[in-house]
CSV table of C-alpha atoms and ligand atoms in Angstrom, one decimal:
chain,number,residue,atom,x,y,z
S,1,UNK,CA,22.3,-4.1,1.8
S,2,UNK,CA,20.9,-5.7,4.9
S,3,UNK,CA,17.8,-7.3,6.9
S,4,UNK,CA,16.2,-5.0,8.4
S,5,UNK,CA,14.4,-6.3,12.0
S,6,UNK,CA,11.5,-3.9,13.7
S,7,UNK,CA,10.4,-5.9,17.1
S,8,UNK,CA,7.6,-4.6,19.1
S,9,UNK,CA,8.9,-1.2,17.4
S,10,UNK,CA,6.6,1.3,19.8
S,11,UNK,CA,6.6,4.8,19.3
S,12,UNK,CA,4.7,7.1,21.7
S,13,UNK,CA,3.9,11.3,21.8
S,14,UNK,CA,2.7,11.8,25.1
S,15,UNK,CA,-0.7,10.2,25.6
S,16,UNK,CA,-0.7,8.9,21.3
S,17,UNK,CA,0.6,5.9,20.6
S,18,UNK,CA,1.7,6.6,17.0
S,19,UNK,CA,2.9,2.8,16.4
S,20,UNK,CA,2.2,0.2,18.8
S,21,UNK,CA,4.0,-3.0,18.7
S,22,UNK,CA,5.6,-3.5,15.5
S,23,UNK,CA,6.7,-6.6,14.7
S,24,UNK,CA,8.6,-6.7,11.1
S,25,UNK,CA,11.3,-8.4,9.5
S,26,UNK,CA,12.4,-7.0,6.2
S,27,UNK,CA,14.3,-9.6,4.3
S,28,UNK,CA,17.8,-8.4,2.5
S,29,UNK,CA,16.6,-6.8,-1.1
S,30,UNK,CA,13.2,-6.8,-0.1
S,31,UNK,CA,10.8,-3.7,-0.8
S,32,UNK,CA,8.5,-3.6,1.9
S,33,UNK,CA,5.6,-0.6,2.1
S,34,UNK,CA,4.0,0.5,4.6
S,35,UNK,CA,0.5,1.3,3.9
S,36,UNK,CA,-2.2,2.7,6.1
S,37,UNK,CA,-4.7,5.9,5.9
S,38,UNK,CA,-3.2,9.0,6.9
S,39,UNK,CA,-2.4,9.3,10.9
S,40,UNK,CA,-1.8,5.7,11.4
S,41,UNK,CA,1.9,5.7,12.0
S,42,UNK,CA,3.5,5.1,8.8
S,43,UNK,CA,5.9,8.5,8.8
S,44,UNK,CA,6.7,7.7,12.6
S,45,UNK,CA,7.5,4.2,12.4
S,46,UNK,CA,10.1,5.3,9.0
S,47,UNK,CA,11.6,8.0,10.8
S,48,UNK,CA,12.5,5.3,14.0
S,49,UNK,CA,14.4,3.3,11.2
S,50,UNK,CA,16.1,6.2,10.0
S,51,UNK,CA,16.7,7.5,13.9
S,52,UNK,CA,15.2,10.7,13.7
S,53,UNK,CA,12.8,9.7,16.6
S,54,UNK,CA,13.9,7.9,19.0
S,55,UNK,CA,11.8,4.6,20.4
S,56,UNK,CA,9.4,4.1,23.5
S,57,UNK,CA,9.6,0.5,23.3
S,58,UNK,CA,11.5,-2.1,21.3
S,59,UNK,CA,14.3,-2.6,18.9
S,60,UNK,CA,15.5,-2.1,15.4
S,61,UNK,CA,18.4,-4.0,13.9
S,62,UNK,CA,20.1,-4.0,10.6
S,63,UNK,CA,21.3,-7.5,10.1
S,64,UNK,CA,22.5,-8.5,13.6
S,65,UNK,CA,23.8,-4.9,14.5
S,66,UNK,CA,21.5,-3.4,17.0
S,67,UNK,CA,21.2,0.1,15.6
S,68,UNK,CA,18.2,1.2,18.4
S,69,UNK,CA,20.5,3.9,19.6
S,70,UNK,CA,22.5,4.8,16.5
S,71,UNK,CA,22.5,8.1,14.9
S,72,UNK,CA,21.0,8.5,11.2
S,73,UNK,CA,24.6,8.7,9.9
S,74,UNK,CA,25.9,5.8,11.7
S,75,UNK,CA,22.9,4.0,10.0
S,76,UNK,CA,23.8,3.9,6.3
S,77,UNK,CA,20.1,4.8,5.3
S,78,UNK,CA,19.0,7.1,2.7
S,79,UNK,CA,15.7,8.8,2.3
S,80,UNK,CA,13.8,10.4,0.0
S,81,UNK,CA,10.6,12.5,1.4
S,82,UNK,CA,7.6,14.3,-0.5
S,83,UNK,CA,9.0,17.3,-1.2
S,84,UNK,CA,11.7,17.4,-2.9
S,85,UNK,CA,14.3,19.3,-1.0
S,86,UNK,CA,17.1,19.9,-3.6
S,87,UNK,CA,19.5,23.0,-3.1
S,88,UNK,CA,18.0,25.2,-5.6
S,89,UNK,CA,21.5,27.1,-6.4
S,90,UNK,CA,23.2,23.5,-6.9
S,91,UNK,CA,23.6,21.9,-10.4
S,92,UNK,CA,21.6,18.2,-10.4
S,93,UNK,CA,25.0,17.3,-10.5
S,94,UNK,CA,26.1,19.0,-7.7
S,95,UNK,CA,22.8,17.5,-5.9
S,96,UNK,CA,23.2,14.6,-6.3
S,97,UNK,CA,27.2,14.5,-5.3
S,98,UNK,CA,26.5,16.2,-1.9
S,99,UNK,CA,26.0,13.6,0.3
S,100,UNK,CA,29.4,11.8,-1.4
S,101,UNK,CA,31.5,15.1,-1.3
S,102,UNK,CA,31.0,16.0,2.6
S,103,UNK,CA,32.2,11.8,3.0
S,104,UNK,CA,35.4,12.7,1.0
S,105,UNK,CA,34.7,10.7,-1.7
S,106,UNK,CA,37.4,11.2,-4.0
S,107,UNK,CA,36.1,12.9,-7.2
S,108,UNK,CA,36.5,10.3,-9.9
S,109,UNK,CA,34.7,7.7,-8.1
S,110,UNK,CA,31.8,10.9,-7.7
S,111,UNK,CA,31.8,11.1,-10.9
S,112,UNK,CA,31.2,7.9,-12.1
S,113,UNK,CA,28.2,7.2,-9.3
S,114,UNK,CA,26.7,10.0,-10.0
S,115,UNK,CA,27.2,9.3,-14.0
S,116,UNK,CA,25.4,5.3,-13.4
S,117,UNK,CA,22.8,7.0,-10.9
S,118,UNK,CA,21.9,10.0,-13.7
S,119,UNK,CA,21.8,7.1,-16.6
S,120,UNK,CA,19.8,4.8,-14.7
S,121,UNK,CA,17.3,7.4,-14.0
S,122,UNK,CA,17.3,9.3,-17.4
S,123,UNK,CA,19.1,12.7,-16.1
S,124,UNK,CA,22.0,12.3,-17.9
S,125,UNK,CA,20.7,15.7,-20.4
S,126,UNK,CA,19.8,17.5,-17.2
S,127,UNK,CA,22.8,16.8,-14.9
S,128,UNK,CA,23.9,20.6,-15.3
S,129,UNK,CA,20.8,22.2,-14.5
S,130,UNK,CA,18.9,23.4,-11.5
S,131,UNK,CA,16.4,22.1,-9.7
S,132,UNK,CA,14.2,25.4,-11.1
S,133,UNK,CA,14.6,24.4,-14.5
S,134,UNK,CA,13.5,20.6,-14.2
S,135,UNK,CA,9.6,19.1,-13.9
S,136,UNK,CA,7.9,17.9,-10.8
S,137,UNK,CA,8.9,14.6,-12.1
S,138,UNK,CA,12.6,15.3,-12.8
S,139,UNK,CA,13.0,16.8,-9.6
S,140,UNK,CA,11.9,13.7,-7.6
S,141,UNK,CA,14.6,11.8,-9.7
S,142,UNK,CA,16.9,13.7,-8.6
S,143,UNK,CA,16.2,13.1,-5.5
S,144,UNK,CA,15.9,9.4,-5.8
S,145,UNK,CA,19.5,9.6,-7.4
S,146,UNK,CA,21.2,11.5,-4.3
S,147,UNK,CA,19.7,8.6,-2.2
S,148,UNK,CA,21.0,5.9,-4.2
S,149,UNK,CA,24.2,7.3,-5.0
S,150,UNK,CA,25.4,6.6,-1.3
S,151,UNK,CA,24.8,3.4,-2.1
S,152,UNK,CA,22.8,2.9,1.6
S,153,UNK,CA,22.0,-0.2,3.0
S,154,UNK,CA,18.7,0.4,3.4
S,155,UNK,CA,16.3,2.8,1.3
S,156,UNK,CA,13.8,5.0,3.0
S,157,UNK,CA,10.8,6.8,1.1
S,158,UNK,CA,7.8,8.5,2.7
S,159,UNK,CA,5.2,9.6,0.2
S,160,UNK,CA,7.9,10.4,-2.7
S,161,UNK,CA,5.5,10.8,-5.5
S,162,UNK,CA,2.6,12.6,-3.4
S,163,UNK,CA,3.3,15.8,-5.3
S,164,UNK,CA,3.2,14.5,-8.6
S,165,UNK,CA,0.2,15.1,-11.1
S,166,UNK,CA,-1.3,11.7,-11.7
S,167,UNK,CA,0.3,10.5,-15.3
S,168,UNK,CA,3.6,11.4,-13.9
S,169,UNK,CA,3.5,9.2,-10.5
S,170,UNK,CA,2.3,5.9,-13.3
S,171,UNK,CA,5.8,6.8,-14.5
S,172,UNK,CA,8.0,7.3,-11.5
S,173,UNK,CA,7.1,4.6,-9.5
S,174,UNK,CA,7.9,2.4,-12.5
S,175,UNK,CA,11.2,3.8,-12.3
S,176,UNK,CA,11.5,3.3,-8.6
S,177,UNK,CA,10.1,0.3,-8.8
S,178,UNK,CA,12.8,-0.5,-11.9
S,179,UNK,CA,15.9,0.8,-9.9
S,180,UNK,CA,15.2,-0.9,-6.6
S,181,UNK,CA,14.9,-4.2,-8.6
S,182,UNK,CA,18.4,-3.4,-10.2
S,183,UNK,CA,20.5,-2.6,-7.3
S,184,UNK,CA,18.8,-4.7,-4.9
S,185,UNK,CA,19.0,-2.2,-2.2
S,186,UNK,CA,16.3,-3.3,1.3
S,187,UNK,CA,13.6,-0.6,0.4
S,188,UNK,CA,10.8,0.4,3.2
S,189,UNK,CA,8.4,2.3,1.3
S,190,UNK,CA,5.4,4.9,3.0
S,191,UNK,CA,2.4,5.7,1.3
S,192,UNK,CA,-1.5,5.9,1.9
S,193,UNK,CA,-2.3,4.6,-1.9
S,194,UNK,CA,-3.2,1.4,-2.0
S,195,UNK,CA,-3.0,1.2,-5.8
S,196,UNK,CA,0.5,2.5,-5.7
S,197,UNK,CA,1.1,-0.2,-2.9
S,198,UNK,CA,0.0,-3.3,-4.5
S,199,UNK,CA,2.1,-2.3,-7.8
S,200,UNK,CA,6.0,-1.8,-5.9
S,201,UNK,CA,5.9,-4.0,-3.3
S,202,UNK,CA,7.3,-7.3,-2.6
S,203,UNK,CA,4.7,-7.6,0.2
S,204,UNK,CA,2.8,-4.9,2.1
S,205,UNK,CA,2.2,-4.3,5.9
S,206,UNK,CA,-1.1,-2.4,6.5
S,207,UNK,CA,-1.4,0.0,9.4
S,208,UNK,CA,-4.1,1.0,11.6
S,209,UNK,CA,-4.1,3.1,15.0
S,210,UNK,CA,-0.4,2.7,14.9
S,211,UNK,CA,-1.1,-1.5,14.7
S,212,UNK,CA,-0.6,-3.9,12.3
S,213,UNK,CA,-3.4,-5.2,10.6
S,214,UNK,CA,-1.8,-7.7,8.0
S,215,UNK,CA,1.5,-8.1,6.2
S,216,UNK,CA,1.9,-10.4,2.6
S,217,UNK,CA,2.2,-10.3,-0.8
S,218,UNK,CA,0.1,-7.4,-2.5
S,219,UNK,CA,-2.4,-10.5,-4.5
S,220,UNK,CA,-2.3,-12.4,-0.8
S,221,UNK,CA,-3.8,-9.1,1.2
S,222,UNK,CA,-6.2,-8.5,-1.6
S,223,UNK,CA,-7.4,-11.8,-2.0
S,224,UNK,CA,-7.6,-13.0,1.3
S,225,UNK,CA,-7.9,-9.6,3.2
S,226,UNK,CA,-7.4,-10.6,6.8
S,227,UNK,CA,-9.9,-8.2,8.5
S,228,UNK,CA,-12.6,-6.0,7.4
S,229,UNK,CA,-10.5,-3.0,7.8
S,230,UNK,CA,-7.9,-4.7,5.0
S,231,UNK,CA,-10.6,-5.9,2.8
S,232,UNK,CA,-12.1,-2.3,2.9
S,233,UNK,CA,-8.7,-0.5,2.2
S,234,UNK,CA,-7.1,-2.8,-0.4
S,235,UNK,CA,-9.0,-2.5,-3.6
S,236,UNK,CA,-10.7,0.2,-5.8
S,237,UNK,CA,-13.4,1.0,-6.0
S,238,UNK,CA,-13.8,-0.1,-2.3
S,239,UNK,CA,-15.4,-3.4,-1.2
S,240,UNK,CA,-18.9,-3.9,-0.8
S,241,UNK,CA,-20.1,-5.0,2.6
S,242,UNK,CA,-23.6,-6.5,3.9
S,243,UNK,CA,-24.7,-7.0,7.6
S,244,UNK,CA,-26.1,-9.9,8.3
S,245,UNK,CA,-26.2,-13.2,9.6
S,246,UNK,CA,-24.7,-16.5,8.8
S,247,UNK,CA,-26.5,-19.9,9.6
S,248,UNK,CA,-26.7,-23.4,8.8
S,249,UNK,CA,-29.7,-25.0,7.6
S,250,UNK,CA,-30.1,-29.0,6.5
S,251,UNK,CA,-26.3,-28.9,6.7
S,252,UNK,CA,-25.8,-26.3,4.6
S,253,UNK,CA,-24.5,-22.9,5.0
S,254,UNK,CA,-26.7,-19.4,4.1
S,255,UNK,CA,-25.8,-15.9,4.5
S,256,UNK,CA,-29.2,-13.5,5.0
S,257,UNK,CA,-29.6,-10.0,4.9
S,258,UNK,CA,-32.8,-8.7,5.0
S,259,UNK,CA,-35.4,-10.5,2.9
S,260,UNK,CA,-32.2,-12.2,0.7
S,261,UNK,CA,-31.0,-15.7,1.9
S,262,UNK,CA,-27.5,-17.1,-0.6
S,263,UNK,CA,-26.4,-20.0,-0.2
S,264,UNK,CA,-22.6,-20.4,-0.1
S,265,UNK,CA,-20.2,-22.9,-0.4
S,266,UNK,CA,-19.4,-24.8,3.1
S,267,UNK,CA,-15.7,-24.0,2.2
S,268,UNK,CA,-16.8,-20.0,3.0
S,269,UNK,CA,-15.7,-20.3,6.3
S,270,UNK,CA,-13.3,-22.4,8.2
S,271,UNK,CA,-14.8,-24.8,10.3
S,272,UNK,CA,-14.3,-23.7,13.3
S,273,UNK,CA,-16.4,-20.5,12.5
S,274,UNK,CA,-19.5,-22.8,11.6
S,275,UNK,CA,-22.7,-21.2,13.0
S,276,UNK,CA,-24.3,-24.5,15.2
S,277,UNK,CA,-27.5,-25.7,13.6
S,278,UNK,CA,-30.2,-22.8,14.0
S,279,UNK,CA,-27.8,-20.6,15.8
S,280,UNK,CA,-27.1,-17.6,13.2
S,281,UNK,CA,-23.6,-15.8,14.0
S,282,UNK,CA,-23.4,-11.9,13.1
S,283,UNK,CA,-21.5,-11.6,10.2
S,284,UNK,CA,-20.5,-9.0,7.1
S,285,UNK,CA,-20.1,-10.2,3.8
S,286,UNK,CA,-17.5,-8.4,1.4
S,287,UNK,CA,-17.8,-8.6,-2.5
S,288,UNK,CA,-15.5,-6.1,-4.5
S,289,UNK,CA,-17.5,-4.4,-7.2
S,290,UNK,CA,-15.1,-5.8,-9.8
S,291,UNK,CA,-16.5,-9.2,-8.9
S,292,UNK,CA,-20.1,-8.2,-8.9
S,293,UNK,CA,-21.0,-8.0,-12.6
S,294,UNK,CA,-24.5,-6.8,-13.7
S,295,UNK,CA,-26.7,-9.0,-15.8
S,296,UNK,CA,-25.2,-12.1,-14.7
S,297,UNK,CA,-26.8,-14.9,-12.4
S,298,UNK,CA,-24.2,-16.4,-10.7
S,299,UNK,CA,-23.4,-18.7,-7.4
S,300,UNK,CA,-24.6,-15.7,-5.2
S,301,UNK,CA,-27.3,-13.6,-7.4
S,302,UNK,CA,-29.2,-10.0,-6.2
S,303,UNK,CA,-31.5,-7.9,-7.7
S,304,UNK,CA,-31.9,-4.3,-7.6
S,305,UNK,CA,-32.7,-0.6,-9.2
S,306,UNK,CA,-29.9,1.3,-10.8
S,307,UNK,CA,-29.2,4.4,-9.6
S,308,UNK,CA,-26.0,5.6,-11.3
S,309,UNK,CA,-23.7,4.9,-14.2
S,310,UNK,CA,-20.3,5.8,-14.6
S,311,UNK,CA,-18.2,4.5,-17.4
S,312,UNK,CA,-14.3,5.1,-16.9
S,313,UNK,CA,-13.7,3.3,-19.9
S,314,UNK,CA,-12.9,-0.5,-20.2
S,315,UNK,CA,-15.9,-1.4,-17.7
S,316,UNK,CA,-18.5,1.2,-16.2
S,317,UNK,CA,-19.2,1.1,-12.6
S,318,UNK,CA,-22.8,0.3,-11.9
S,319,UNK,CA,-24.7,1.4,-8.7
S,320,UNK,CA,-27.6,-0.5,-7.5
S,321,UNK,CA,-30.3,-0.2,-4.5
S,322,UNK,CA,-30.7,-3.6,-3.3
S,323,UNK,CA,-34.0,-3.5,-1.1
S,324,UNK,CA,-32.5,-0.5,0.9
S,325,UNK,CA,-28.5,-1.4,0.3
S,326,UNK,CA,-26.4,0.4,-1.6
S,327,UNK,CA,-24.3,-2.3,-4.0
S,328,UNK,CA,-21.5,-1.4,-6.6
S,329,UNK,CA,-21.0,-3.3,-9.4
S,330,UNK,CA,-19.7,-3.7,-13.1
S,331,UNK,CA,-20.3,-3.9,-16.6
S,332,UNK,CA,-19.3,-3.7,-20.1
S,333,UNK,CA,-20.0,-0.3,-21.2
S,334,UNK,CA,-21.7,-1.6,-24.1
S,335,UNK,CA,-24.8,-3.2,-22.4
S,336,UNK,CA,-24.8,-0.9,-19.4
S,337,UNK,CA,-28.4,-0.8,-18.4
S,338,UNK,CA,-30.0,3.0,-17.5
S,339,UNK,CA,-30.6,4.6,-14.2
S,340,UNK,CA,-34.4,3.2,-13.3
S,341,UNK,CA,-33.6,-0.3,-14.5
S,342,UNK,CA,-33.7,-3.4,-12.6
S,343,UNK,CA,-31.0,-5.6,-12.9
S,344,UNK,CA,-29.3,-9.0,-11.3
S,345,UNK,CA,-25.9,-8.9,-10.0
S,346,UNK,CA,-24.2,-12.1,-9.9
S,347,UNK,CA,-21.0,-12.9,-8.0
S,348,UNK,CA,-18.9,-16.1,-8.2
S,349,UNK,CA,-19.3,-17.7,-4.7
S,350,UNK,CA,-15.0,-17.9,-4.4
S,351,UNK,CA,-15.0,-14.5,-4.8
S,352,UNK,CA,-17.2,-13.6,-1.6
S,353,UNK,CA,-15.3,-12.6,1.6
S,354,UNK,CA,-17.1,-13.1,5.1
S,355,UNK,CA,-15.8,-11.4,8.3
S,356,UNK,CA,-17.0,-12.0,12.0
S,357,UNK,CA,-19.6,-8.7,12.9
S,358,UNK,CA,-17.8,-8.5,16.6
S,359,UNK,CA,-14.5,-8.8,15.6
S,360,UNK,CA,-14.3,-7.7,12.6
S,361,UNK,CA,-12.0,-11.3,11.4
S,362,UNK,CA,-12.0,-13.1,8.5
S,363,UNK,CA,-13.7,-16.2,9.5
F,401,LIG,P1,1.1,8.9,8.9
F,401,LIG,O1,2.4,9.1,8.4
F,401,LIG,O2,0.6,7.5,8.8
F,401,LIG,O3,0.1,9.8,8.4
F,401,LIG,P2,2.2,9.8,11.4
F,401,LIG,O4,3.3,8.8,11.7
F,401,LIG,O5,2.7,11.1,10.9
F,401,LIG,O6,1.1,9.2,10.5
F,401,LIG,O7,1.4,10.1,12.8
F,401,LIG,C1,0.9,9.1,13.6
F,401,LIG,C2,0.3,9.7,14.8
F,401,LIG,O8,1.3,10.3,15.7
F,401,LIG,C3,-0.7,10.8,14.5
F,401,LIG,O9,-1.8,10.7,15.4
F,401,LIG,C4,0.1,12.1,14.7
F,401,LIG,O10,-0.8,13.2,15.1
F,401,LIG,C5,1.0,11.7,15.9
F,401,LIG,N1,2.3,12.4,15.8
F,401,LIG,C6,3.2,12.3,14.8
F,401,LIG,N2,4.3,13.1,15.1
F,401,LIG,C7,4.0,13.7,16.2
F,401,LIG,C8,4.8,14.6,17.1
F,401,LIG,N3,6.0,15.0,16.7
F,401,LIG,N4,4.2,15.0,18.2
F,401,LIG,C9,3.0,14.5,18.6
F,401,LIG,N5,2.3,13.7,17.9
F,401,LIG,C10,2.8,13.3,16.7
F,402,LIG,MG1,3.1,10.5,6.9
């Protein structure tokens, strides 16, 4: 197990830039994901730890061993990719032993690794079979279990349950999720679902044009999202924005967008991102649709025309035209008013995130 250190990590393909600047510590036992759309880095800045590419710029250490210009085997990583990439004519067994039989593991001590890996992972019926006779599912713990059989220092997964039907990836990552807890093994973890993100990780970096945008605790990035590209990403369905302005007026602080003025608590913004009296300041204003509940008049309270319903179930997703703007919000299914309606939308002013319009900052 170790520490894993990424500073100013940079990573460039000719004229791209595919991470710029990376500036990470990974504590010892940590799991870390790296979360991003698709493009922004993620794969490349996992494949430096592991040293299958090699760095433009910057430095990697495991604890305080420089490992910038080790090779993957002088790393003590394991990975585990999307696809699966079992040897179909080997036994799960067989699989999962590899990586311990070409280190000349002596065969008892095999056995038993691969025994605690297939019990902890529920393989223990399927250890003689072949990758061809095992699910999506299985196959991906099998793969998980060759990684953690090495017993690495430091576990690397890109996208590992990408190719999984959706009931099945609920189930794995708890597993994952389980497993890493158990052994305690430094995890960096790649994916592009934020959901998936905010339910494995001890905190989450998020990634943008190879940069990062913000790194914390999954409740601390979605509850104070430090940029407009964060609060858009983390959360689903996505966040709800307004253009508009922010100013003061008899001390007190309004946000307007078109012919709506709110009101909103002075503790909104921090101080130093006060408009000056009668001196509005661009700004965007970010509710989450979870927080905007229909038929309720709250600190900050709209009014609109429904134009869609859509029930998944324990609340239904309302969709309301706003003078012009297009606002999500929710309901109980039970009083979920009919496309044609108008209805008020209330938000709790705590709830409401504000972000500079040039920047794009949290103010
Ligand atoms: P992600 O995993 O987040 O989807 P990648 O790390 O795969 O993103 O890619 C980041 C950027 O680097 C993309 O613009 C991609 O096209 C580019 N890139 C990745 N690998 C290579 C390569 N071997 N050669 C050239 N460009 C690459
Ligand atoms: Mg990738």
């Amino acid at each position: 197990m170790a520490r894993v250190t990424l500073s100013k990590l940079t990573k460039r393909y000719g004229e791209v830039t595919a991470v710029d600047g990376l500036d990470i510590t990974i504590a010892d036992g940590e799991f870390l994901t790296l979360l991003g759309p698709s493009g922004c880095g993620k794969s490349t800045a996992l494949a430096c730890i592991a040293g299958l590419e090699q760095l433009s710029d910057g430095a990697i250490s495991f604890d305080d061993r420089d490992v910038t210009d080790l090779e993957p085997a002088e790393r003590n990583i394991a990975m585990v990719f999307q696809d699966y990439a079992l040897y179909p004519h080997m036994s799960v067994r067989d699989n999962m032993s590899f990586g311990l039989r070409q280190q000349r593991v002596d065969p008892a001590t095999i056995r038993q690794q691969v025994d605690i890996a297939g019990q902890m992972l529920g393989l223990q019926q399927l250890l003689d079979r072949r990758p061809a006779e095992l699910s999506g599912g299985q196959r991906q713990r099998v793969a998980v279990g060759r990684a953690v059989v090495r017993n690495p220092a430091v576990f690397l997964m890109d996208e590992p349950l990408s190719n999984l039907d959706a009931s099945l990836r609920v189930r794995t990552r708890t597993e994952i999720k389980r497993l890493q807890r158990e052994l305690g093994i430094t995890t960096v973890f790649v994916t592009h679902d934020q959901e998936e993100a905010m339910v494995l990780s001890d905190r989450i970096a998020i990634m943008s044009g190879g940069k990062l945008q913000q790194i914390g605790p999954p409740m601390e990035v979605y509850r104070r999202p430090a940029n407009q590209f964060v609060a858009g990403f983390i959360g689903s369905p996505a966040m709800n924005f307004l253009h508009g302005e922010l100013l003061r007026q008899d001390g007190r602080l309004h946000f307007r967008v078109g012919r709506h003025t709110m009101e909103l608590p002075g503790e909104s913004v921090s101080v130093d991102a006060l408009p000056g009296p009668g001196q509005p300041r661009g700004a965007s204003l970010g509710i989450r649709p979870t927080d905007l509940v229909v038929g309720t008049a709250r600190g900050l309270t709209l009014e609109g025309e429904v134009f869609l319903v859509e029930p998944i179930g324990p609340v239904s997703y309302i969709d309301v035209d706003v003078d012009g703007i297009a606002l999500k919000g929710i309901c109980d299914p039970d009083e979920a008013p009919a496309v044609g309606d108008r209805v008020t939308l209330g938000c709790t002013t705590a709830r409401v995130h504000l972000f500079d319009r040039a920047t794009s900052r949290r103010l």
